């Protein structure tokens, strides 16, 4: 199942021929531990729960008589899996089913769950169908009037919270942008922060999110960094962070991390997806 190596060893940034036959070896796992160590997280004692939710828009295969079939689906990779799954390898893998003959959709589901679980190192689930479209409820902070001049690396010192005012609220921003660590391609997301604790200062939060703009890191790693920075610098009691990234190559990813008291947020696709 691929090489347990660095992103530079993956198919990212390389001219790649799309496969003409099913090939689970296309899947490329990336260990989570190294990036977590950089933000002070012990991979064996995670301070959060969560998952990576992939919306898959371009599933296709052949039935036993050769007739093309199509579907959409949702993949869920647990955050405590040893490896994340690199996105381009996932796209190539899913396209490798295009000429594969299968008895039914359940056979496709079983094979995808088996292959992705082996790659991630933990049980990965798949369901057919996609979450509904909607708007994340909360206060959108994008209209705060502020001067910004830091665009990377992320600067957690910009975060401030008012210890004299404790709240329970959700803040939303469409301005999160980071970049692929290998190709430099932009990754765009709607970020939602649901928390309980000292009131987060809006100007500092918006400046902090803008400081990801020229930064190179995978989607999942950005969300975990945001989670740790908010918990550390804003002294929060409870926190849920989710990023709904826009679609590329027929998939979008929605990493969610929360304190252990949190339940997963409802599955929802924002309009940008």
XYZ file of C-alpha atoms in Angstrom:
273
model
C 0.000 0.000 0.000
C 2.372 2.739 -1.157
C 5.545 3.856 0.554
C 5.535 5.176 4.105
C 7.615 8.158 3.142
C 7.482 11.907 2.703
C 5.059 13.864 0.475
C 7.924 14.390 -1.989
C 7.781 10.661 -2.729
C 4.107 10.838 -3.731
C 2.585 11.633 -7.135
C 2.078 15.278 -6.135
C 3.543 17.700 -8.669
C 4.310 14.976 -11.198
C 2.777 14.366 -14.594
C 0.636 11.311 -14.014
C -1.210 9.013 -16.397
C -4.618 8.028 -15.087
C -4.791 4.281 -14.395
C -6.724 1.988 -16.707
C -7.192 -0.756 -14.128
C -7.890 -1.108 -10.436
C -4.741 -0.523 -8.390
C -4.815 -0.108 -4.580
C -1.035 0.476 -4.627
C -1.791 3.996 -5.887
C -2.863 5.011 -2.377
C -0.162 6.997 -0.579
C -0.159 7.202 3.239
C 1.523 10.072 5.077
C 2.332 9.593 8.784
C 0.537 12.091 11.011
C 3.083 11.935 13.851
C 5.773 14.213 12.376
C 3.480 17.203 11.760
C 1.858 16.705 15.158
C 5.230 16.734 16.888
C 5.849 20.207 15.402
C 2.830 21.585 17.277
C 3.574 19.707 20.491
C 1.024 16.920 20.059
C 1.871 13.387 21.154
C 0.465 11.058 18.516
C -0.137 8.467 21.244
C -2.087 10.863 23.512
C -4.177 13.103 21.272
C -5.794 16.154 22.912
C -8.657 15.990 20.417
C -11.078 13.650 18.756
C -12.158 13.969 15.140
C -12.143 12.697 11.597
C -11.363 13.641 8.003
C -14.548 13.605 5.930
C -14.043 13.252 2.189
C -16.898 13.993 -0.222
C -16.379 11.975 -3.397
C -18.218 13.246 -6.470
C -16.880 11.041 -9.273
C -17.255 7.347 -8.460
C -17.662 5.089 -11.467
C -17.256 1.408 -12.306
C -18.700 -1.239 -14.655
C -21.342 -3.793 -13.804
C -20.750 -7.424 -14.709
C -22.141 -6.818 -18.208
C -19.861 -3.846 -18.806
C -22.430 -1.098 -18.298
C -20.965 2.022 -16.630
C -22.262 2.889 -13.167
C -21.880 6.188 -11.303
C -22.312 7.273 -7.708
C -21.276 9.837 -5.115
C -20.155 9.059 -1.598
C -18.724 10.108 1.745
C -15.505 8.682 3.222
C -14.639 9.061 6.904
C -11.046 8.618 8.104
C -10.616 8.707 11.907
C -8.212 11.338 13.247
C -6.476 8.732 15.416
C -5.399 6.736 12.364
C -1.582 6.598 12.061
C -1.695 7.959 8.512
C -3.635 10.487 6.499
C -4.328 9.675 2.853
C -2.721 11.988 0.321
C -5.431 13.515 -1.869
C -3.977 13.006 -5.356
C -3.324 9.355 -4.620
C -6.954 9.012 -3.503
C -8.185 10.568 -6.752
C -5.998 8.261 -8.850
C -7.123 5.246 -6.822
C -10.822 6.059 -7.209
C -10.364 6.547 -10.958
C -8.738 3.121 -11.164
C -12.247 1.637 -10.736
C -13.463 3.152 -14.012
C -12.872 -0.069 -15.980
C -13.356 -2.485 -13.077
C -16.292 -4.901 -13.301
C -18.103 -5.360 -10.004
C -21.234 -7.245 -9.041
C -22.906 -4.288 -7.329
C -22.337 -1.030 -5.474
C -21.876 -2.899 -2.196
C -18.871 -4.702 -3.690
C -17.328 -1.332 -4.549
C -18.005 -0.035 -1.046
C -16.422 -3.086 0.598
C -13.296 -2.862 -1.532
C -12.831 0.876 -0.950
C -13.289 0.495 2.806
C -10.769 -2.375 2.868
C -8.116 -0.543 0.846
C -8.446 2.815 2.625
C -8.442 1.174 6.056
C -5.215 -0.633 5.205
C -3.649 2.629 4.033
C -4.786 4.765 6.977
C -4.069 2.050 9.547
C -7.552 2.327 11.080
C -11.136 1.554 9.999
C -12.347 3.878 7.220
C -16.073 3.965 6.457
C -17.925 4.803 3.265
C -21.555 5.627 2.588
C -23.221 6.435 -0.721
C -24.745 9.872 -1.079
C -23.497 13.313 -0.002
C -24.397 15.656 2.859
C -26.956 18.331 2.073
C -26.028 21.888 1.165
C -26.396 24.619 3.732
C -24.951 27.567 5.600
C -22.986 27.112 8.814
C -24.764 28.932 11.619
C -22.583 31.411 13.476
C -21.051 34.870 13.378
C -19.131 35.548 10.168
C -16.019 37.555 11.084
C -14.944 38.361 7.525
C -16.396 41.871 7.633
C -14.258 43.015 10.553
C -12.422 46.213 9.549
C -8.738 45.387 10.046
C -5.321 45.958 8.482
C -3.469 42.723 7.682
C 0.164 42.334 6.616
C 1.216 38.837 7.759
C 0.623 35.946 5.354
C 2.834 33.170 6.699
C 3.941 31.318 8.612
C 0.945 31.109 10.977
C 1.395 33.499 13.892
C -0.414 32.258 16.994
C 0.685 35.358 18.913
C -2.014 37.271 17.019
C -4.692 35.355 18.948
C -6.199 37.075 21.972
C -9.143 36.362 24.262
C -10.971 38.398 26.913
C -10.820 36.527 30.233
C -13.471 38.841 31.696
C -16.115 37.670 29.222
C -16.904 33.967 28.857
C -19.122 32.921 25.963
C -20.457 29.938 24.053
C -20.496 30.815 20.357
C -19.615 29.841 16.793
C -17.365 31.971 14.575
C -17.180 31.423 10.800
C -14.770 32.619 8.114
C -14.506 31.993 4.380
C -11.026 33.529 4.231
C -8.858 30.548 5.171
C -6.348 29.747 2.433
C -3.257 27.590 2.648
C -1.154 25.842 0.030
C -0.171 22.295 -0.856
C 3.254 21.609 0.713
C 4.536 19.985 -2.482
C 2.902 21.734 -5.453
C 2.061 25.108 -3.902
C -1.502 24.883 -5.242
C -3.971 26.954 -3.199
C -6.421 25.254 -0.841
C -9.540 27.278 0.048
C -11.842 26.615 2.993
C -14.730 27.810 5.101
C -13.673 27.509 8.734
C -16.055 27.157 11.673
C -14.923 27.531 15.289
C -17.462 26.523 17.936
C -16.145 27.110 21.448
C -16.832 27.799 25.105
C -14.503 30.016 27.126
C -12.984 33.517 27.082
C -14.358 35.604 24.199
C -12.001 35.376 21.208
C -10.991 38.791 19.868
C -12.186 39.014 16.250
C -9.451 41.190 14.751
C -6.688 38.981 16.088
C -8.456 35.817 14.893
C -8.893 37.201 11.386
C -5.247 38.238 11.252
C -4.247 34.789 12.474
C -6.282 33.020 9.791
C -4.819 35.319 7.116
C -1.334 34.294 8.261
C -1.981 30.874 6.672
C -2.342 32.470 3.243
C 1.167 31.727 1.952
C 1.789 28.760 4.260
C 2.324 25.234 2.958
C 0.694 22.426 4.919
C -1.863 19.691 4.314
C -5.523 20.406 5.099
C -5.653 18.060 8.080
C -2.475 19.512 9.570
C -3.741 23.100 9.245
C -6.900 22.249 11.169
C -4.930 20.556 13.939
C -2.569 23.539 14.187
C -5.533 25.930 14.423
C -7.092 23.753 17.135
C -3.910 23.668 19.247
C -3.220 27.400 18.812
C -6.750 28.354 19.870
C -6.712 26.066 22.890
C -3.282 27.295 23.975
C -3.505 31.030 23.355
C -7.194 31.597 24.088
C -7.434 29.249 27.095
C -10.671 27.661 25.881
C -12.681 25.151 27.887
C -14.272 23.393 24.909
C -13.584 23.627 21.182
C -14.688 22.281 17.803
C -12.863 23.276 14.599
C -13.939 22.224 11.127
C -12.692 23.313 7.704
C -14.857 22.704 4.639
C -12.340 22.793 1.797
C -13.430 23.428 -1.771
C -13.426 20.656 -4.320
C -10.470 19.685 -6.470
C -10.287 16.724 -8.846
C -13.653 15.319 -7.833
C -13.110 15.302 -4.050
C -13.271 17.735 -1.169
C -12.013 17.225 2.369
C -13.554 18.381 5.625
C -11.256 17.800 8.618
C -12.894 18.142 12.036
C -11.138 18.229 15.417
C -12.815 18.711 18.781
C -12.167 18.411 22.496
C -13.239 15.015 23.905
C -16.552 16.441 25.171
C -17.618 17.299 21.614
C -19.825 15.286 19.287
C -19.137 15.509 15.543
C -20.898 18.439 13.875
C -23.703 17.603 11.416
C -22.435 16.680 7.972
C -22.967 19.688 5.755
C -21.653 20.947 2.435
C -21.272 24.713 2.147
C -22.204 26.469 -1.090
C -18.539 26.821 -2.136
C -18.276 23.032 -2.321
